[in-house]
Coordinates of C-alpha atoms and ligand atoms in Angstrom, one line a residue:
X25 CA 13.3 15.9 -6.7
X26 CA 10.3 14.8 -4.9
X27 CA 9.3 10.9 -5.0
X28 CA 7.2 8.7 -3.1
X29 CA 9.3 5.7 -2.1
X30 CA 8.4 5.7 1.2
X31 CA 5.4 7.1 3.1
X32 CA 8.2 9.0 5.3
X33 CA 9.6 11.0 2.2
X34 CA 6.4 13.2 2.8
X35 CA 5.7 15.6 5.5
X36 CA 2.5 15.3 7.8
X37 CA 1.0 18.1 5.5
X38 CA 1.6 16.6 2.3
X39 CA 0.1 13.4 3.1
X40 CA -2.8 15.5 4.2
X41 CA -2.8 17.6 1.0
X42 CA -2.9 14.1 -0.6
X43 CA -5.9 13.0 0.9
X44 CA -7.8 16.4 0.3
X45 CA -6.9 16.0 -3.3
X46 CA -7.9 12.4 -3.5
X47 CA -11.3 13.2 -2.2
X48 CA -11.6 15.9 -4.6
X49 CA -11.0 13.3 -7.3
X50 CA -13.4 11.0 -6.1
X51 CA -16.1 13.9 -6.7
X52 CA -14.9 15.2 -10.2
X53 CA -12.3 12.9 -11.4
X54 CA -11.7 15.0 -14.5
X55 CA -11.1 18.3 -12.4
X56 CA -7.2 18.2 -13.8
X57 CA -7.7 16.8 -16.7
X58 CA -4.8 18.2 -18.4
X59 CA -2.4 18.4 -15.5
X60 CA -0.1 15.7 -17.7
X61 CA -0.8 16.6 -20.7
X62 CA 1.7 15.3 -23.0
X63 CA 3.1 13.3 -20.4
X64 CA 4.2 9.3 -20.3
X65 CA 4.5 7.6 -16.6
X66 CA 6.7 4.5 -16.7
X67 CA 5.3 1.4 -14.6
X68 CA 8.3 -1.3 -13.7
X69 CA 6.5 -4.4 -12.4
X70 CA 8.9 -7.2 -11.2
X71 CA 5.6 -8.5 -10.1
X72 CA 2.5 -10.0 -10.6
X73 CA -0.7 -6.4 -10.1
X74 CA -4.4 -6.5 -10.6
X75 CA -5.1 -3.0 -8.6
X76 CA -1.6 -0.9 -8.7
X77 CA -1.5 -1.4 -12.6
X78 CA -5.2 -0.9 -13.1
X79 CA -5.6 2.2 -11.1
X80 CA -1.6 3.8 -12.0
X81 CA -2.8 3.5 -15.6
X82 CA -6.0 5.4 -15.4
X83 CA -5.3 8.0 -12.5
X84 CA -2.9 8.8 -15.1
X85 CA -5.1 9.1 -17.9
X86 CA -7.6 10.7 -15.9
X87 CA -5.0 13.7 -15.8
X88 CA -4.3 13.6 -19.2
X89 CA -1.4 11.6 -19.6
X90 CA 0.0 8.1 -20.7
X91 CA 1.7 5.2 -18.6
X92 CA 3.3 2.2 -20.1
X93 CA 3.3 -0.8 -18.7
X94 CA 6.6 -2.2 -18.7
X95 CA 7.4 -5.7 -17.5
X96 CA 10.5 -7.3 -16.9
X97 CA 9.6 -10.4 -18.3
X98 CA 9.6 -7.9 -21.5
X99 CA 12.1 -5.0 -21.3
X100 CA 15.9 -5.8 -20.3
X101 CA 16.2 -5.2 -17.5
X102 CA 15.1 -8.7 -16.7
X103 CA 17.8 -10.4 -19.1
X104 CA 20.3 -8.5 -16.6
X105 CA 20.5 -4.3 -17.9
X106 CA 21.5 -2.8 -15.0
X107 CA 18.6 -0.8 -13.1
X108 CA 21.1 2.2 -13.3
X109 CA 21.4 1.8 -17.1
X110 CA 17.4 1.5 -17.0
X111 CA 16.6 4.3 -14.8
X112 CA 19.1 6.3 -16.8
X113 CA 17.5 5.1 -20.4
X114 CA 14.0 5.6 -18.9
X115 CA 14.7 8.9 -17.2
X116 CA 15.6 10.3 -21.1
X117 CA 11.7 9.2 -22.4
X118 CA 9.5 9.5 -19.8
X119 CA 8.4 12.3 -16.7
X120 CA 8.4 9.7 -13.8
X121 CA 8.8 5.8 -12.8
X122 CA 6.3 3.9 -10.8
X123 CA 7.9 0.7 -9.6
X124 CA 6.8 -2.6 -8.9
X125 CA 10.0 -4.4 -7.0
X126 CA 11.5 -7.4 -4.9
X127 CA 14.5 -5.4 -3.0
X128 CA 13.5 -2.2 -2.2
X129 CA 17.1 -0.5 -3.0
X130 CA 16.1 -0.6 -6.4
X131 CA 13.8 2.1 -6.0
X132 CA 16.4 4.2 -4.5
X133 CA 18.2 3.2 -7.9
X134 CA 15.7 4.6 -10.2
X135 CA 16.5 7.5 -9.1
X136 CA 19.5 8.0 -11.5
X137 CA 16.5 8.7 -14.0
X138 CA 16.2 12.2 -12.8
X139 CA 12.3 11.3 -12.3
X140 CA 10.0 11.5 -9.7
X141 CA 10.0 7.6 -8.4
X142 CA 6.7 6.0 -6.9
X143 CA 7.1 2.9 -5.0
X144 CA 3.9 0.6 -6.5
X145 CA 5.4 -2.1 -3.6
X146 CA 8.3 -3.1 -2.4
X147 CA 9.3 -6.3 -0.8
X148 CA 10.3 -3.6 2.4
X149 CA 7.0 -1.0 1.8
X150 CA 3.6 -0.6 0.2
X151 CA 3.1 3.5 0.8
X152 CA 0.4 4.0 -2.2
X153 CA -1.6 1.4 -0.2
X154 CA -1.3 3.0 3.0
X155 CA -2.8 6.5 1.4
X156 CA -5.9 4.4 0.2
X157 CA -6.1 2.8 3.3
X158 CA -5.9 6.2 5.6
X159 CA -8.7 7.5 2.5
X160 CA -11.2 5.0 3.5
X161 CA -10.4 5.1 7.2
X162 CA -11.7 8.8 7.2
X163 CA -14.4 8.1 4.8
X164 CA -15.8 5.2 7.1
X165 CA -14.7 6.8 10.8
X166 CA -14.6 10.4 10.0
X167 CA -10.9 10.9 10.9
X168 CA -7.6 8.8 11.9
X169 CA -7.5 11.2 14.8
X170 CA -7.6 9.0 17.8
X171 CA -8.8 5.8 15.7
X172 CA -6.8 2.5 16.2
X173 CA -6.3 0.2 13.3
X174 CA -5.4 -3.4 14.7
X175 CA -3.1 -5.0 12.0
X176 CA -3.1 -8.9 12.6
X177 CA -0.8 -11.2 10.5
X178 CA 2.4 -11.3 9.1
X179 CA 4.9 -8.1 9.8
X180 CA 5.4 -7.4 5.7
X181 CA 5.4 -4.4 3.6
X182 CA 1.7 -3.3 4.4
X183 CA 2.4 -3.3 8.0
X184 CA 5.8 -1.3 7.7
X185 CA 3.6 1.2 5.7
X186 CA 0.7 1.1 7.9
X187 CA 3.3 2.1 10.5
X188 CA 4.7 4.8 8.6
X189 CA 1.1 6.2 8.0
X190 CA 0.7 6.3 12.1
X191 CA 4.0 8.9 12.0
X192 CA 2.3 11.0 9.5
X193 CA -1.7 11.1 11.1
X194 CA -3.1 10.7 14.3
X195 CA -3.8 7.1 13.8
X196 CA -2.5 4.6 16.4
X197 CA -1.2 1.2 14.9
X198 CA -1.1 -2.4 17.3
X199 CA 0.4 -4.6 15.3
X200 CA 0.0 -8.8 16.2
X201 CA 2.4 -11.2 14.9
X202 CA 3.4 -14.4 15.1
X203 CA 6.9 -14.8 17.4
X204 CA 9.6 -14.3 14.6
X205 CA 7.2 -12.4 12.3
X206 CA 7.4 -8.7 13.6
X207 CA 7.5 -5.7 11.7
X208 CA 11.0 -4.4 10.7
X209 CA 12.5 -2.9 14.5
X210 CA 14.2 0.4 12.8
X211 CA 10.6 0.9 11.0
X212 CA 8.7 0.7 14.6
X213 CA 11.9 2.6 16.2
X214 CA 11.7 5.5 13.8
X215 CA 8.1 5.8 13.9
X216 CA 7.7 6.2 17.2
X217 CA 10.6 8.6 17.4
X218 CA 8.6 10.7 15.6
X219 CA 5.5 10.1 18.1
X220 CA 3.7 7.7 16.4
X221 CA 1.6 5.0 19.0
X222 CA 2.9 1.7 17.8
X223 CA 2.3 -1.1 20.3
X224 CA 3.5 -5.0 18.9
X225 CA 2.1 -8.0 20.5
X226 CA 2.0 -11.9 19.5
X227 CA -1.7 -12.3 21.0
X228 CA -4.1 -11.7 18.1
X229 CA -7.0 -11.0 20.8
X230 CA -5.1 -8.4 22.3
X231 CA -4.3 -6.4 18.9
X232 CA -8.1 -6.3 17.6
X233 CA -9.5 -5.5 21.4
X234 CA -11.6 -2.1 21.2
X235 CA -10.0 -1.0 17.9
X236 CA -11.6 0.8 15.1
X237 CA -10.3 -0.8 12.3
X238 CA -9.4 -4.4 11.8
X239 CA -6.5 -4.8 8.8
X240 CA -5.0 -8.2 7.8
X241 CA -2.9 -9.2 4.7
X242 CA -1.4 -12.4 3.0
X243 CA 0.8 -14.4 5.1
X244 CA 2.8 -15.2 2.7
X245 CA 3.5 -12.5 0.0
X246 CA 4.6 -12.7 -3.4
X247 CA 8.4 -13.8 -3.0
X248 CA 7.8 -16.2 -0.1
X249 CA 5.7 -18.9 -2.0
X250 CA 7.7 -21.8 -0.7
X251 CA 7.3 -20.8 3.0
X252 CA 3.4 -20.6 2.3
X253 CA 2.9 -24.2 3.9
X254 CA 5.0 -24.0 7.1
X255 CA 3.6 -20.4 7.7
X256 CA -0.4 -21.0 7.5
X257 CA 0.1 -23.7 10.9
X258 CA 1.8 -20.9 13.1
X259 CA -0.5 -17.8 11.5
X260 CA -4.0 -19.9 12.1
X261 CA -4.5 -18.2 15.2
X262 CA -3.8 -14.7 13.4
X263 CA -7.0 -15.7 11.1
X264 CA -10.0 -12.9 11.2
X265 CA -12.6 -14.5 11.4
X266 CA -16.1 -13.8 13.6
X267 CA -14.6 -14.8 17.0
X268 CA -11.5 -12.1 16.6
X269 CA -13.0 -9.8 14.7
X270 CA -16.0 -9.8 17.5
X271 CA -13.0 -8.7 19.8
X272 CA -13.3 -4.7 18.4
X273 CA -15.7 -2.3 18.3
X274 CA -19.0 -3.3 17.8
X275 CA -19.1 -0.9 14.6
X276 CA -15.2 -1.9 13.9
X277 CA -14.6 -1.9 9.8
X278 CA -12.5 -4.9 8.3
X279 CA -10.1 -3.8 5.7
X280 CA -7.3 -5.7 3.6
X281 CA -5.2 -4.5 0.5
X282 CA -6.0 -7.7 -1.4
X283 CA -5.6 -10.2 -2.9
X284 CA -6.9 -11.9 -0.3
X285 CA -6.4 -15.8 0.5
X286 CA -10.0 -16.6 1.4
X287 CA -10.1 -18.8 4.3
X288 CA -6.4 -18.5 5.3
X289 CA -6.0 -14.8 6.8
X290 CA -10.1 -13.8 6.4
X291 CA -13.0 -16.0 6.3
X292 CA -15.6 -15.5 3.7
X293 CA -17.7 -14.5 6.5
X294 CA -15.8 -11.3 7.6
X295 CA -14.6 -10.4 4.5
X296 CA -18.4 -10.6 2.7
X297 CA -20.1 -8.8 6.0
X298 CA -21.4 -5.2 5.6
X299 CA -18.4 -3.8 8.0
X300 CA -15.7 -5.1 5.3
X301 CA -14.7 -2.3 3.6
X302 CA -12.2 -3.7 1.1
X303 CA -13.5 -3.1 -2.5
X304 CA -13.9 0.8 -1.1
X305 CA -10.5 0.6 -0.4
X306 CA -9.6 -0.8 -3.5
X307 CA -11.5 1.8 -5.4
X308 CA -9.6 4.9 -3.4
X309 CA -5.9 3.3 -4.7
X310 CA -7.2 5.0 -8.1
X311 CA -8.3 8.5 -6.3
X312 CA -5.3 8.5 -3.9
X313 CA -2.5 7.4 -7.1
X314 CA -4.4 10.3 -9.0
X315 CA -3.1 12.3 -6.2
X316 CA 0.5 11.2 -5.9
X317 CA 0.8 11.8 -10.1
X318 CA -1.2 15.5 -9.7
X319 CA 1.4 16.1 -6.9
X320 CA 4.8 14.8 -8.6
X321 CA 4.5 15.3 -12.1
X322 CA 1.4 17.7 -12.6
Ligands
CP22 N1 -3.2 -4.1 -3.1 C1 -2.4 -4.2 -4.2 O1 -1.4 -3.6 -4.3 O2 -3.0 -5.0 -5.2 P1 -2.2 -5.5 -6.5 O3 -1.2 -6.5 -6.1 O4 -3.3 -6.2 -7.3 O5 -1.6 -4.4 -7.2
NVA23 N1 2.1 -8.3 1.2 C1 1.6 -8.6 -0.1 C2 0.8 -7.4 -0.7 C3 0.2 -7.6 -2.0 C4 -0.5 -6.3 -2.5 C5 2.7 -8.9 -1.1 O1 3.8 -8.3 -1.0 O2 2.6 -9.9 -1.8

């Protein structure tokens, strides 16, 4: 059984089969519009969504199926059903599981259901977003062949996938951190094992020199509320504004999965400029997710 929990549970060529079909999407988003026919995709959300929700639920419909919302301040599983018992109950009505979670082990759970499972974010990895974000990468630079994204911020589930997306492409990932913030070690170890160009540093100016693309994220994401304040005084220098952001390519784009926290990780400046790129790459979660479904359940 195929799923999408991690970036890594696809091959180099599926991810690129993915973005073919995403594009293709983009052009004529009713080109399979019965691949699901009579079909019902299951969204878990342990947390809060304004774009994984929105665009699961009409990628879906777009290929002629239904998805449910389903969350756990509603169904059982948040008055303590096991996710076992869940996945098992859920794997009986529907044809696959996208999953909204804290630990990411309870994706690898949901896999009792016998269902395709697509992580929609985990507090470990963010894959869906990383397929959106390689999407608009080649839409505004052509290719990820030989492009270098600087990521700049906190070391969190849209980094790790980022990471993951550099052992699948050509792309090559710097990531800058704060000391104690770095990506997850056996995420950086096992990309590179497979050849992908990781570098780490803690000096924002070094990440964003020359690169291509500059990507940033919350500093503190949903989970870590309560280490929101002591984390914005050490991540100030990670901020992308116009003095780091000058630091790439003169034609660099600026991307972010959103929500953002104007004025904390991106200033209204870089984020409203013509190089930001982020409602484009909020628009391709729907072509890419249209992709995933077509591929796992069509
Ligand atoms: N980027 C992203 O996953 O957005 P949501 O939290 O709104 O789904
Ligand atoms: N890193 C953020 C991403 C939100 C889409 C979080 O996990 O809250």
């Amino acid at each position: 059984m195929k799923h999408l929990i991690s970036l890594l549970d696809w091959s180099r060529d599926e991810v690129a089969r993915a973005l073919d079909l995403a594009a293709r999407f983009k052009k004529d988003p009713l080109a399979k519009r019965d691949a699901l026919d009579g079909k019902t995709l299951g969204m878990i959300f342990e947390k809060s969504s304004t774009r994984t929700r929105v665009s699961f639920e009409i990628a879906t419909l777009r290929l002629g199926g239904h998805a449910l919302f389903l969350s756990t301040r509603d169904i059982q599983l948040g008055r303590g059903e096991t996710i076992g018992d869940t996945a098992r109950v859920l794997g009986r009505f529907c044809d696959g599981i996208m999953a909204r979670v804290f630990e990411h082990e309870k994706l690898d759970a949901l896999t009792a259901s016998g269902r395709p499972v697509i992580n929609g974010l985990s507090d470990l990895l963010h894959p869906c977003q990383a397929l959106a974000d390689a999407m608009t990468i080649i839409e505004h630079k052509g290719t990820l062949d030989g492009r270098t994204l600087a990521y700049v911020g906190d070391g969190n589930n849209v980094a790790h996938s980022l990471i993951n997306l550099a052992a699948r492409t050509g792309l090559t990932v710097r990531v800058g951190t704060p000391e104690g913030y770095e990506p997850d070690a056996g995420i950086v170890e096992a990309a590179r094992a497979e050849g992908a160009q990781v570098t780490l540093t803690h000096d924002p100016a070094e990440a964003v020199a020359g690169a291509d693309v500059v990507y940033t994220d919350t500093w503190a994401s949903m989970g870590q509320e309560d280490e929101a304040e002591a984390r914005a005084k050490l991540f100030t220098p990670f901020r992308v504004d116009e003095a780091l952001f000058s630091k790439a390519k003169p034609d660099a784009i600026f991307m972010h999965c959103l929500p953002a926290h104007r004025g904390e990780e991106v200033t209204d400046e870089v984020i409203d400029s013509p190089r930001s790129v982020v409602f484009d790459e909020a628009e391709n979660r729907l072509h890419t997710e249209q992709a995933v479904l077509f591929m796992l359940m069509g």
